[in-house]
Amino acid sequence: MSFAEQQTIVVIGSGMVGLRFCEQLTAFDERRRYKLVVFCEEARSAYDRVGLFSFTAQRDAEKLLLARRDWYEAVGITLHLADRAIHIDRDRHIVRSMKGVNVEYDLLILAMGAYPRVPSVQGIQKQGIFVYRTADDLEHIVTSARKARTCAVLGGGLSALEVAGAVSELGLLTHIVQPGNQLLSAHLDRAGSQTLLRRIRDLGVNVHLSKTLTEARGESHIQGIVFDDGTTIDCDMLIISDGIRSRDELARQAGITVGEQGGIEVNDRLQTNDPRIFAIGECALHSGTKFGVTAPGYTMAETVAANFCGDSRPFEYGDLSINLKLLGVDVACFGQWETDTENVAVLSEEDAFAGVYRKLLFTMDGKQLLGGILVGDASDATTLAVLAKT
Ligand SMILES: Cc1cc2nc3c(=O)[nH]c(=O)nc-3n(C[C@H](O)[C@H](O)[C@H](O)COP(=O)(O)OP(=O)(O)OC[C@H]3O[C@@H](n4cnc5c(N)ncnc54)[C@H](O)[C@@H]3O)c2cc1C
């Protein structure tokens, strides 16, 4: 195919999912039908956001990079680094950037990720208060932690527990403040969450459940936080990692449909209400669901790339399983692990002294493993996850 016949795909956002789309398209597009142009707002091209917390130990953001600049060059992708897309002209099919670059697209991929959700309470702008989303955020956190003694982390999901582990390792007295009534509610049942809670408390990290933040107090710098029940915690740092808000502002401006609670609405092909424009990753809203983990985002990226190259597949929810250490505690869930469905046989055991919890779900005849939750010891999680898939 001649270059003149090539179609241009513009990708806005080069995070984990945007990069996965570029990798997959490059792999599938054997006839070189497409030319890719990527706008990346951050100064670094795609890096491992999931592994970000390890930066506190190694202090080398370069090691987190998932693709270096020369990879983009080698596969013929034009990368506009540190340049935010600021306007989509849907009539003329042009994306304009902050640095004044205009690129005409045939197809447009929105992979703009999400912002951390920040509660609008009194004092939230004070010094010493951080969000945790980017490598730059983490650099600011590490710098501030050198002068701090006590840190509160707002949130009880994956990223909150990861950052709590990181600040605890930096030697700060750490408080996890979870507005909900259990930790890791998207991945664990109540018993699993209780086991994790006990293990974390045993490490000397304080955990406060069902706490609604009403104020960050102090002069210009934070000195403590106040809750709706009147209780307080003294702290000289607060890190907010409590849920996400899809980055859909560019889509809104362009008249692309977004959900009431945010998120760019897409159909089973990940297509927005404009047939040339697709949304993937944390900025997308599919069947009323926003996904805050990588696996479904990767499936979205693969689905769109495959369909652009002649396939015709719908997006099906990716695997929401996890298998990792949080504050040094093994946590895994895989396959179907919720017991609110009938016709499943449950095998569960809990060792409160060892801090270990296991729940495995089988078909009623016991022949097929469906999924499970492991806390405290997930050494066989990979094997079990494979068994659950076969
Ligand atoms: C601290 C932390 C820990 C996590 N831990 C886990 C975990 O253990 N397991 C797991 O599965 N998931 C985890 N996640 C979630 C996972 O990182 C996300 O699901 C994933 O990064 C989403 O990828 P994305 O490409 O949609 O968004 P992002 O990775 O956020 O990338 C979006 C990119 O688009 C850029 N962008 C936005 N707007 C524009 C614009 N207008 N122009 C140009 N660029 C733009 C942004 O700057 C960003 O670089 C964690 C997230 C965080 C923050």
CSV table of C-alpha atoms and ligand atoms in Angstrom, one decimal:
chain,number,residue,atom,x,y,z
A,1,MET,CA,0.0,0.0,0.0
A,2,SER,CA,1.4,3.4,-0.9
A,3,PHE,CA,1.8,6.1,1.8
A,4,ALA,CA,-0.8,8.2,0.0
A,5,GLU,CA,-3.4,5.6,0.6
A,6,GLN,CA,-2.6,5.2,4.3
A,7,GLN,CA,-5.2,6.3,6.8
A,8,THR,CA,-4.2,8.4,9.8
A,9,ILE,CA,-5.2,7.2,13.3
A,10,VAL,CA,-4.6,9.9,16.0
A,11,VAL,CA,-4.3,8.6,19.5
A,12,ILE,CA,-4.8,11.0,22.4
A,13,GLY,CA,-3.1,9.7,25.5
A,14,SER,CA,-0.1,7.5,25.6
A,15,GLY,CA,-0.7,5.8,29.0
A,16,MET,CA,-0.8,2.0,29.5
A,17,VAL,CA,-3.8,1.5,27.3
A,18,GLY,CA,-2.9,4.0,24.6
A,19,LEU,CA,0.5,2.3,24.2
A,20,ARG,CA,-1.2,-1.2,24.2
A,21,PHE,CA,-3.4,0.0,21.3
A,22,CYS,CA,-0.3,1.2,19.3
A,23,GLU,CA,1.5,-2.1,20.0
A,24,GLN,CA,-1.4,-4.2,18.9
A,25,LEU,CA,-2.2,-2.1,15.8
A,26,THR,CA,1.5,-2.2,14.8
A,27,ALA,CA,1.4,-6.0,15.1
A,28,PHE,CA,-1.9,-6.6,13.3
A,29,ASP,CA,-1.5,-4.0,10.5
A,30,GLU,CA,0.6,-6.2,8.2
A,31,ARG,CA,-0.5,-4.3,5.1
A,32,ARG,CA,0.5,-1.0,6.7
A,33,ARG,CA,-2.9,0.6,6.1
A,34,TYR,CA,-2.5,3.0,9.0
A,35,LYS,CA,-0.2,5.8,10.1
A,36,LEU,CA,-0.2,6.5,13.8
A,37,VAL,CA,0.2,9.9,15.4
A,38,VAL,CA,0.2,10.1,19.2
A,39,PHE,CA,-0.3,13.0,21.6
A,40,CYS,CA,1.3,12.4,25.0
A,41,GLU,CA,0.7,15.1,27.6
A,42,GLU,CA,3.2,13.8,30.1
A,43,ALA,CA,6.9,14.4,29.6
A,44,ARG,CA,7.6,10.7,29.7
A,45,SER,CA,6.1,8.3,27.1
A,46,ALA,CA,4.0,5.4,28.5
A,47,TYR,CA,5.2,4.0,31.8
A,48,ASP,CA,4.1,1.4,34.2
A,49,ARG,CA,1.6,3.2,36.4
A,50,VAL,CA,0.9,0.0,38.3
A,51,GLY,CA,4.5,-0.3,39.3
A,52,LEU,CA,4.8,3.4,40.2
A,53,PHE,CA,5.0,2.7,43.9
A,54,SER,CA,8.3,0.8,43.4
A,55,PHE,CA,9.8,4.1,42.3
A,56,THR,CA,10.0,5.0,46.0
A,57,ALA,CA,12.6,2.3,46.4
A,58,GLN,CA,14.5,2.5,43.1
A,59,ARG,CA,14.1,6.3,42.5
A,60,ASP,CA,14.5,5.8,38.7
A,61,ALA,CA,11.4,6.7,36.7
A,62,GLU,CA,13.2,5.6,33.5
A,63,LYS,CA,13.0,2.0,34.7
A,64,LEU,CA,9.2,2.2,34.6
A,65,LEU,CA,9.1,3.2,30.9
A,66,LEU,CA,7.1,0.7,28.9
A,67,ALA,CA,8.3,2.1,25.5
A,68,ARG,CA,11.2,4.4,24.8
A,69,ARG,CA,11.1,7.1,22.2
A,70,ASP,CA,13.2,5.1,19.8
A,71,TRP,CA,10.6,2.3,19.8
A,72,TYR,CA,8.0,4.8,18.4
A,73,GLU,CA,10.5,5.9,15.8
A,74,ALA,CA,11.4,2.4,14.9
A,75,VAL,CA,7.8,1.4,14.2
A,76,GLY,CA,7.0,4.7,12.4
A,77,ILE,CA,4.8,6.3,15.0
A,78,THR,CA,4.9,10.1,15.3
A,79,LEU,CA,5.0,10.9,19.0
A,80,HIS,CA,4.2,14.4,20.2
A,81,LEU,CA,5.7,14.3,23.7
A,82,ALA,CA,4.7,16.8,26.4
A,83,ASP,CA,2.0,18.1,24.2
A,84,ARG,CA,-1.7,18.0,25.2
A,85,ALA,CA,-4.4,17.7,22.6
A,86,ILE,CA,-6.7,20.6,23.3
A,87,HIS,CA,-9.4,20.6,20.6
A,88,ILE,CA,-11.2,18.1,18.4
A,89,ASP,CA,-12.8,19.6,15.3
A,90,ARG,CA,-15.2,16.9,14.4
A,91,ASP,CA,-16.4,18.6,11.2
A,92,ARG,CA,-12.9,18.9,9.7
A,93,HIS,CA,-11.5,15.8,11.5
A,94,ILE,CA,-8.6,17.7,13.0
A,95,VAL,CA,-7.0,17.5,16.5
A,96,ARG,CA,-5.2,20.6,17.7
A,97,SER,CA,-2.5,20.5,20.4
A,98,MET,CA,-1.3,22.9,23.0
A,99,LYS,CA,1.9,23.5,21.0
A,100,GLY,CA,-0.1,24.4,17.9
A,101,VAL,CA,0.2,21.1,16.0
A,102,ASN,CA,-2.8,20.3,13.8
A,103,VAL,CA,-3.3,16.7,12.7
A,104,GLU,CA,-6.1,15.5,10.4
A,105,TYR,CA,-7.4,12.1,11.3
A,106,ASP,CA,-9.4,9.4,9.6
A,107,LEU,CA,-9.9,7.6,13.0
A,108,LEU,CA,-9.4,9.0,16.5
A,109,ILE,CA,-8.7,7.0,19.6
A,110,LEU,CA,-9.3,8.7,23.0
A,111,ALA,CA,-7.1,7.0,25.6
A,112,MET,CA,-6.9,9.9,28.1
A,113,GLY,CA,-7.2,7.9,31.3
A,114,ALA,CA,-8.6,9.4,34.5
A,115,TYR,CA,-7.9,11.9,37.3
A,116,PRO,CA,-7.9,10.9,40.9
A,117,ARG,CA,-11.2,12.0,42.5
A,118,VAL,CA,-10.6,14.7,45.0
A,119,PRO,CA,-13.2,15.5,47.7
A,120,SER,CA,-14.2,19.2,47.7
A,121,VAL,CA,-13.8,19.8,51.4
A,122,GLN,CA,-12.5,22.8,53.3
A,123,GLY,CA,-8.7,23.1,53.2
A,124,ILE,CA,-8.1,20.6,50.4
A,125,GLN,CA,-5.7,23.0,48.6
A,126,LYS,CA,-3.2,23.2,51.5
A,127,GLN,CA,0.5,22.3,51.1
A,128,GLY,CA,1.3,18.7,52.0
A,129,ILE,CA,-1.8,17.4,50.2
A,130,PHE,CA,-1.1,15.2,47.1
A,131,VAL,CA,-2.8,13.1,44.5
A,132,TYR,CA,-1.2,9.9,43.4
A,133,ARG,CA,-1.5,9.2,39.7
A,134,THR,CA,1.6,10.1,37.8
A,135,ALA,CA,5.4,9.8,38.1
A,136,ASP,CA,5.5,13.5,38.8
A,137,ASP,CA,3.0,13.1,41.6
A,138,LEU,CA,5.2,10.5,43.2
A,139,GLU,CA,8.3,12.6,42.9
A,140,HIS,CA,6.5,15.4,44.8
A,141,ILE,CA,5.4,12.8,47.4
A,142,VAL,CA,8.8,11.4,48.0
A,143,THR,CA,10.3,14.9,48.3
A,144,SER,CA,7.7,16.0,50.8
A,145,ALA,CA,7.9,12.7,52.8
A,146,ARG,CA,11.6,13.5,53.7
A,147,LYS,CA,10.3,16.3,55.9
A,148,ALA,CA,7.1,14.6,57.2
A,149,ARG,CA,6.3,12.3,60.1
A,150,THR,CA,2.8,11.2,59.7
A,151,CYS,CA,0.9,10.6,56.4
A,152,ALA,CA,-2.8,9.8,55.9
A,153,VAL,CA,-3.8,8.1,52.7
A,154,LEU,CA,-7.4,8.6,51.6
A,155,GLY,CA,-8.8,5.5,49.9
A,156,GLY,CA,-9.0,1.7,50.3
A,157,GLY,CA,-8.5,0.4,46.8
A,158,LEU,CA,-5.4,-1.0,45.0
A,159,SER,CA,-3.6,2.3,44.5
A,160,ALA,CA,-4.3,3.6,48.0
A,161,LEU,CA,-2.9,0.5,49.6
A,162,GLU,CA,0.1,0.6,47.3
A,163,VAL,CA,0.9,4.2,48.2
A,164,ALA,CA,0.3,3.4,51.9
A,165,GLY,CA,2.9,0.7,51.7
A,166,ALA,CA,5.3,3.0,50.0
A,167,VAL,CA,5.1,5.8,52.6
A,168,SER,CA,5.2,3.3,55.4
A,169,GLU,CA,8.4,2.0,53.9
A,170,LEU,CA,9.8,5.5,53.8
A,171,GLY,CA,9.4,5.5,57.6
A,172,LEU,CA,6.3,7.6,58.1
A,173,LEU,CA,3.6,6.8,60.6
A,174,THR,CA,0.8,5.8,58.2
A,175,HIS,CA,-3.0,6.0,58.4
A,176,ILE,CA,-5.2,4.5,55.8
A,177,VAL,CA,-8.6,6.3,55.8
A,178,GLN,CA,-11.2,4.4,53.8
A,179,PRO,CA,-14.6,6.1,53.3
A,180,GLY,CA,-16.2,2.7,52.6
A,181,ASN,CA,-16.6,-0.1,55.2
A,182,GLN,CA,-14.0,-2.5,53.8
A,183,LEU,CA,-10.7,-2.5,52.1
A,184,LEU,CA,-10.4,-3.6,48.4
A,185,SER,CA,-14.1,-4.0,48.0
A,186,ALA,CA,-13.8,-4.4,44.2
A,187,HIS,CA,-11.6,-7.5,44.6
A,188,LEU,CA,-12.3,-9.1,48.0
A,189,ASP,CA,-15.4,-10.4,49.8
A,190,ARG,CA,-15.9,-9.3,53.4
A,191,ALA,CA,-13.9,-12.1,55.0
A,192,GLY,CA,-11.0,-11.7,52.7
A,193,SER,CA,-11.0,-8.0,53.4
A,194,GLN,CA,-11.1,-8.6,57.2
A,195,THR,CA,-8.0,-10.8,56.9
A,196,LEU,CA,-6.2,-8.2,54.9
A,197,LEU,CA,-7.2,-5.5,57.4
A,198,ARG,CA,-5.8,-7.5,60.3
A,199,ARG,CA,-2.5,-8.2,58.5
A,200,ILE,CA,-2.1,-4.5,57.7
A,201,ARG,CA,-2.8,-3.4,61.2
A,202,ASP,CA,-0.3,-6.0,62.5
A,203,LEU,CA,2.3,-4.2,60.4
A,204,GLY,CA,1.7,-1.0,62.5
A,205,VAL,CA,-0.3,0.8,59.8
A,206,ASN,CA,-3.5,2.3,61.1
A,207,VAL,CA,-6.7,1.7,59.2
A,208,HIS,CA,-9.8,3.7,59.7
A,209,LEU,CA,-13.0,2.5,58.0
A,210,SER,CA,-16.3,4.3,57.2
A,211,LYS,CA,-14.7,7.8,57.6
A,212,THR,CA,-15.9,10.7,55.6
A,213,LEU,CA,-13.4,13.5,55.3
A,214,THR,CA,-14.9,17.0,56.0
A,215,GLU,CA,-11.8,19.2,56.4
A,216,ALA,CA,-8.0,19.4,56.1
A,217,ARG,CA,-6.9,21.6,58.9
A,218,GLY,CA,-3.8,23.7,59.4
A,219,GLU,CA,-2.5,27.1,58.3
A,220,SER,CA,-0.9,27.0,54.9
A,221,HIS,CA,0.4,23.5,55.4
A,222,ILE,CA,-1.8,20.5,56.5
A,223,GLN,CA,-1.7,19.6,60.2
A,224,GLY,CA,-4.5,17.2,60.4
A,225,ILE,CA,-7.8,15.9,59.0
A,226,VAL,CA,-11.3,16.1,60.4
A,227,PHE,CA,-14.2,13.6,59.8
A,228,ASP,CA,-17.9,13.9,59.8
A,229,ASP,CA,-18.2,12.1,63.2
A,230,GLY,CA,-16.0,14.8,64.7
A,231,THR,CA,-12.9,12.6,65.1
A,232,THR,CA,-9.5,13.9,63.8
A,233,ILE,CA,-6.1,12.5,62.8
A,234,ASP,CA,-2.9,14.6,63.1
A,235,CYS,CA,-0.8,14.4,60.0
A,236,ASP,CA,1.6,16.5,58.0
A,237,MET,CA,0.9,14.8,54.7
A,238,LEU,CA,-2.3,13.6,53.0
A,239,ILE,CA,-2.3,11.5,49.8
A,240,ILE,CA,-5.6,11.2,48.0
A,241,SER,CA,-6.2,8.0,46.1
A,242,ASP,CA,-9.9,7.4,46.4
A,243,GLY,CA,-11.4,6.5,43.0
A,244,ILE,CA,-11.1,8.0,39.6
A,245,ARG,CA,-12.8,10.6,37.5
A,246,SER,CA,-12.6,9.9,33.7
A,247,ARG,CA,-10.8,12.4,31.7
A,248,ASP,CA,-13.6,13.2,29.3
A,249,GLU,CA,-13.4,17.0,29.0
A,250,LEU,CA,-12.1,17.0,25.4
A,251,ALA,CA,-14.9,14.7,24.4
A,252,ARG,CA,-17.5,16.9,26.1
A,253,GLN,CA,-16.2,20.0,24.3
A,254,ALA,CA,-16.5,18.2,21.0
A,255,GLY,CA,-20.1,17.1,21.7
A,256,ILE,CA,-19.3,13.4,22.2
A,257,THR,CA,-21.7,11.7,24.5
A,258,VAL,CA,-20.5,11.3,28.1
A,259,GLY,CA,-22.2,9.5,31.0
A,260,GLU,CA,-24.0,11.4,33.7
A,261,GLN,CA,-21.3,10.5,36.2
A,262,GLY,CA,-18.6,11.1,33.5
A,263,GLY,CA,-16.9,8.7,31.1
A,264,ILE,CA,-17.1,8.7,27.4
A,265,GLU,CA,-19.9,6.4,26.3
A,266,VAL,CA,-19.0,3.6,23.9
A,267,ASN,CA,-20.8,0.7,22.3
A,268,ASP,CA,-19.5,-2.9,22.1
A,269,ARG,CA,-17.0,-1.8,19.4
A,270,LEU,CA,-15.7,0.9,21.8
A,271,GLN,CA,-17.1,3.4,19.3
A,272,THR,CA,-18.5,6.8,20.6
A,273,ASN,CA,-21.6,8.5,19.1
A,274,ASP,CA,-19.2,9.7,16.4
A,275,PRO,CA,-18.4,6.6,14.2
A,276,ARG,CA,-14.8,7.8,13.6
A,277,ILE,CA,-14.0,8.3,17.3
A,278,PHE,CA,-13.3,5.5,19.8
A,279,ALA,CA,-12.6,5.6,23.5
A,280,ILE,CA,-10.6,3.0,25.5
A,281,GLY,CA,-9.2,2.6,29.0
A,282,GLU,CA,-10.2,4.6,32.0
A,283,CYS,CA,-11.8,7.4,30.1
A,284,ALA,CA,-14.3,5.1,28.5
A,285,LEU,CA,-17.8,4.1,29.8
A,286,HIS,CA,-19.1,0.8,28.6
A,287,SER,CA,-22.5,-0.4,29.5
A,288,GLY,CA,-22.5,2.0,32.5
A,289,THR,CA,-19.1,0.6,33.7
A,290,LYS,CA,-15.8,2.4,34.1
A,291,PHE,CA,-12.8,0.1,34.6
A,292,GLY,CA,-10.1,1.2,37.0
A,293,VAL,CA,-7.7,-1.6,36.3
A,294,THR,CA,-5.4,-2.4,33.4
A,295,ALA,CA,-6.8,-5.8,32.1
A,296,PRO,CA,-10.1,-4.6,30.7
A,297,GLY,CA,-8.3,-1.5,29.2
A,298,TYR,CA,-5.9,-3.8,27.4
A,299,THR,CA,-8.8,-5.9,26.1
A,300,MET,CA,-10.4,-2.7,24.8
A,301,ALA,CA,-7.1,-1.7,23.0
A,302,GLU,CA,-6.8,-5.1,21.5
A,303,THR,CA,-10.4,-5.2,20.4
A,304,VAL,CA,-10.2,-1.8,18.5
A,305,ALA,CA,-6.9,-2.6,17.0
A,306,ALA,CA,-8.1,-6.0,15.7
A,307,ASN,CA,-11.3,-4.6,14.3
A,308,PHE,CA,-9.4,-1.8,12.4
A,309,CYS,CA,-7.4,-4.7,10.8
A,310,GLY,CA,-10.4,-6.6,9.5
A,311,ASP,CA,-11.6,-8.5,12.6
A,312,SER,CA,-15.2,-8.0,13.9
A,313,ARG,CA,-15.2,-8.7,17.6
A,314,PRO,CA,-17.2,-7.1,20.4
A,315,PHE,CA,-15.5,-5.9,23.6
A,316,GLU,CA,-16.1,-8.5,26.4
A,317,TYR,CA,-15.2,-7.6,29.9
A,318,GLY,CA,-11.6,-8.4,30.5
A,319,ASP,CA,-10.3,-10.4,33.4
A,320,LEU,CA,-10.6,-8.4,36.6
A,321,SER,CA,-8.2,-10.7,38.5
A,322,ILE,CA,-5.3,-9.5,40.5
A,323,ASN,CA,-2.3,-11.2,42.1
A,324,LEU,CA,0.1,-8.9,44.0
A,325,LYS,CA,1.5,-8.0,47.3
A,326,LEU,CA,-0.1,-5.1,49.2
A,327,LEU,CA,2.0,-3.8,52.1
A,328,GLY,CA,3.8,-7.2,51.8
A,329,VAL,CA,0.6,-9.2,52.1
A,330,ASP,CA,-0.3,-11.6,49.2
A,331,VAL,CA,-3.6,-10.8,47.7
A,332,ALA,CA,-5.2,-12.5,44.7
A,333,CYS,CA,-8.6,-13.0,43.1
A,334,PHE,CA,-9.4,-14.6,39.8
A,335,GLY,CA,-12.3,-15.9,37.7
A,336,GLN,CA,-15.7,-15.8,39.4
A,337,TRP,CA,-15.3,-15.2,43.1
A,338,GLU,CA,-18.6,-13.7,44.1
A,339,THR,CA,-21.0,-16.1,45.7
A,340,ASP,CA,-24.2,-14.2,45.0
A,341,THR,CA,-24.9,-16.6,42.1
A,342,GLU,CA,-26.7,-19.9,42.6
A,343,ASN,CA,-25.3,-23.3,41.7
A,344,VAL,CA,-21.8,-22.8,42.9
A,345,ALA,CA,-20.1,-24.9,45.6
A,346,VAL,CA,-17.9,-22.9,47.9
A,347,LEU,CA,-14.8,-24.1,49.7
A,348,SER,CA,-13.4,-21.6,52.2
A,349,GLU,CA,-11.0,-21.7,55.0
A,350,GLU,CA,-9.6,-19.0,57.3
A,351,ASP,CA,-6.6,-19.2,59.7
A,352,ALA,CA,-7.0,-16.1,61.8
A,353,PHE,CA,-3.6,-16.8,63.6
A,354,ALA,CA,-1.6,-17.1,60.4
A,355,GLY,CA,-3.6,-14.3,58.7
A,356,VAL,CA,-4.6,-16.5,55.7
A,357,TYR,CA,-7.9,-16.7,53.9
A,358,ARG,CA,-8.9,-18.9,51.0
A,359,LYS,CA,-12.1,-19.2,49.1
A,360,LEU,CA,-12.5,-21.3,46.0
A,361,LEU,CA,-15.7,-21.6,43.9
A,362,PHE,CA,-16.6,-24.8,42.0
A,363,THR,CA,-19.4,-26.0,39.9
A,364,MET,CA,-21.9,-28.0,42.0
A,365,ASP,CA,-20.4,-31.3,40.8
A,366,GLY,CA,-17.0,-30.1,42.0
A,367,LYS,CA,-15.4,-30.8,38.6
A,368,GLN,CA,-14.6,-27.3,37.5
A,369,LEU,CA,-12.9,-24.5,39.5
A,370,LEU,CA,-14.6,-21.2,38.7
A,371,GLY,CA,-12.5,-18.7,40.7
A,372,GLY,CA,-11.4,-17.7,44.1
A,373,ILE,CA,-9.9,-15.3,46.6
A,374,LEU,CA,-6.6,-15.8,48.3
A,375,VAL,CA,-5.3,-13.5,51.1
A,376,GLY,CA,-2.1,-14.0,53.1
A,377,ASP,CA,-0.7,-16.8,50.9
A,378,ALA,CA,-1.3,-16.6,47.1
A,379,SER,CA,1.6,-18.8,46.2
A,380,ASP,CA,-0.6,-21.1,44.0
A,381,ALA,CA,-2.8,-18.3,42.6
A,382,THR,CA,-1.3,-18.5,39.1
A,383,THR,CA,-1.9,-22.2,38.8
A,384,LEU,CA,-5.4,-21.9,40.2
A,385,ALA,CA,-6.2,-19.0,37.8
A,386,VAL,CA,-5.1,-21.2,34.9
A,387,LEU,CA,-7.3,-24.1,36.1
A,388,ALA,CA,-10.3,-21.8,36.5
A,389,LYS,CA,-9.9,-20.8,32.8
A,390,THR,CA,-9.7,-24.3,31.4
B,1,LIG,C1,-0.9,4.3,41.8
B,1,LIG,C2,-1.7,3.4,41.0
B,1,LIG,C3,-1.7,2.0,41.2
B,1,LIG,C4,-2.4,1.1,40.4
B,1,LIG,N1,-2.4,-0.2,40.6
B,1,LIG,C5,-3.0,-1.0,39.8
B,1,LIG,C6,-2.8,-2.5,39.9
B,1,LIG,O1,-2.2,-2.9,40.8
B,1,LIG,N2,-3.5,-3.3,39.0
B,1,LIG,C7,-4.2,-2.8,38.0
B,1,LIG,O2,-4.7,-3.5,37.2
B,1,LIG,N3,-4.4,-1.4,37.8
B,1,LIG,C8,-3.8,-0.6,38.7
B,1,LIG,N4,-3.9,0.8,38.5
B,1,LIG,C9,-4.8,1.3,37.5
B,1,LIG,C10,-4.0,1.3,36.1
B,1,LIG,O3,-2.8,2.0,36.3
B,1,LIG,C11,-4.9,2.0,35.1
B,1,LIG,O4,-6.1,1.2,34.9
B,1,LIG,C12,-4.2,2.2,33.8
B,1,LIG,O5,-3.1,3.0,33.9
B,1,LIG,C13,-5.2,2.9,32.8
B,1,LIG,O6,-4.6,3.2,31.6
B,1,LIG,P1,-5.1,4.4,30.7
B,1,LIG,O7,-4.2,4.4,29.5
B,1,LIG,O8,-6.5,4.3,30.5
B,1,LIG,O9,-4.8,5.7,31.5
B,1,LIG,P2,-3.4,6.3,31.9
B,1,LIG,O10,-2.4,5.3,32.2
B,1,LIG,O11,-3.8,7.3,33.0
B,1,LIG,O12,-3.0,7.1,30.6
B,1,LIG,C14,-3.7,8.2,30.1
B,1,LIG,C15,-2.7,9.2,29.5
B,1,LIG,O13,-3.3,10.1,28.7
B,1,LIG,C16,-2.8,11.4,29.0
B,1,LIG,N5,-3.7,12.4,28.5
B,1,LIG,C17,-4.9,12.7,29.0
B,1,LIG,N6,-5.5,13.7,28.3
B,1,LIG,C18,-4.6,14.0,27.3
B,1,LIG,C19,-4.7,15.0,26.3
B,1,LIG,N7,-5.7,15.8,26.1
B,1,LIG,N8,-3.6,15.0,25.4
B,1,LIG,C20,-2.5,14.2,25.6
B,1,LIG,N9,-2.5,13.3,26.6
B,1,LIG,C21,-3.5,13.2,27.4
B,1,LIG,C22,-2.5,11.4,30.5
B,1,LIG,O14,-1.6,12.4,30.8
B,1,LIG,C23,-1.9,10.0,30.6
B,1,LIG,O15,-0.6,10.0,30.4
B,1,LIG,C24,-3.2,1.7,39.4
B,1,LIG,C25,-3.3,3.1,39.1
B,1,LIG,C26,-2.6,3.9,39.9
B,1,LIG,C27,-2.6,5.4,39.7
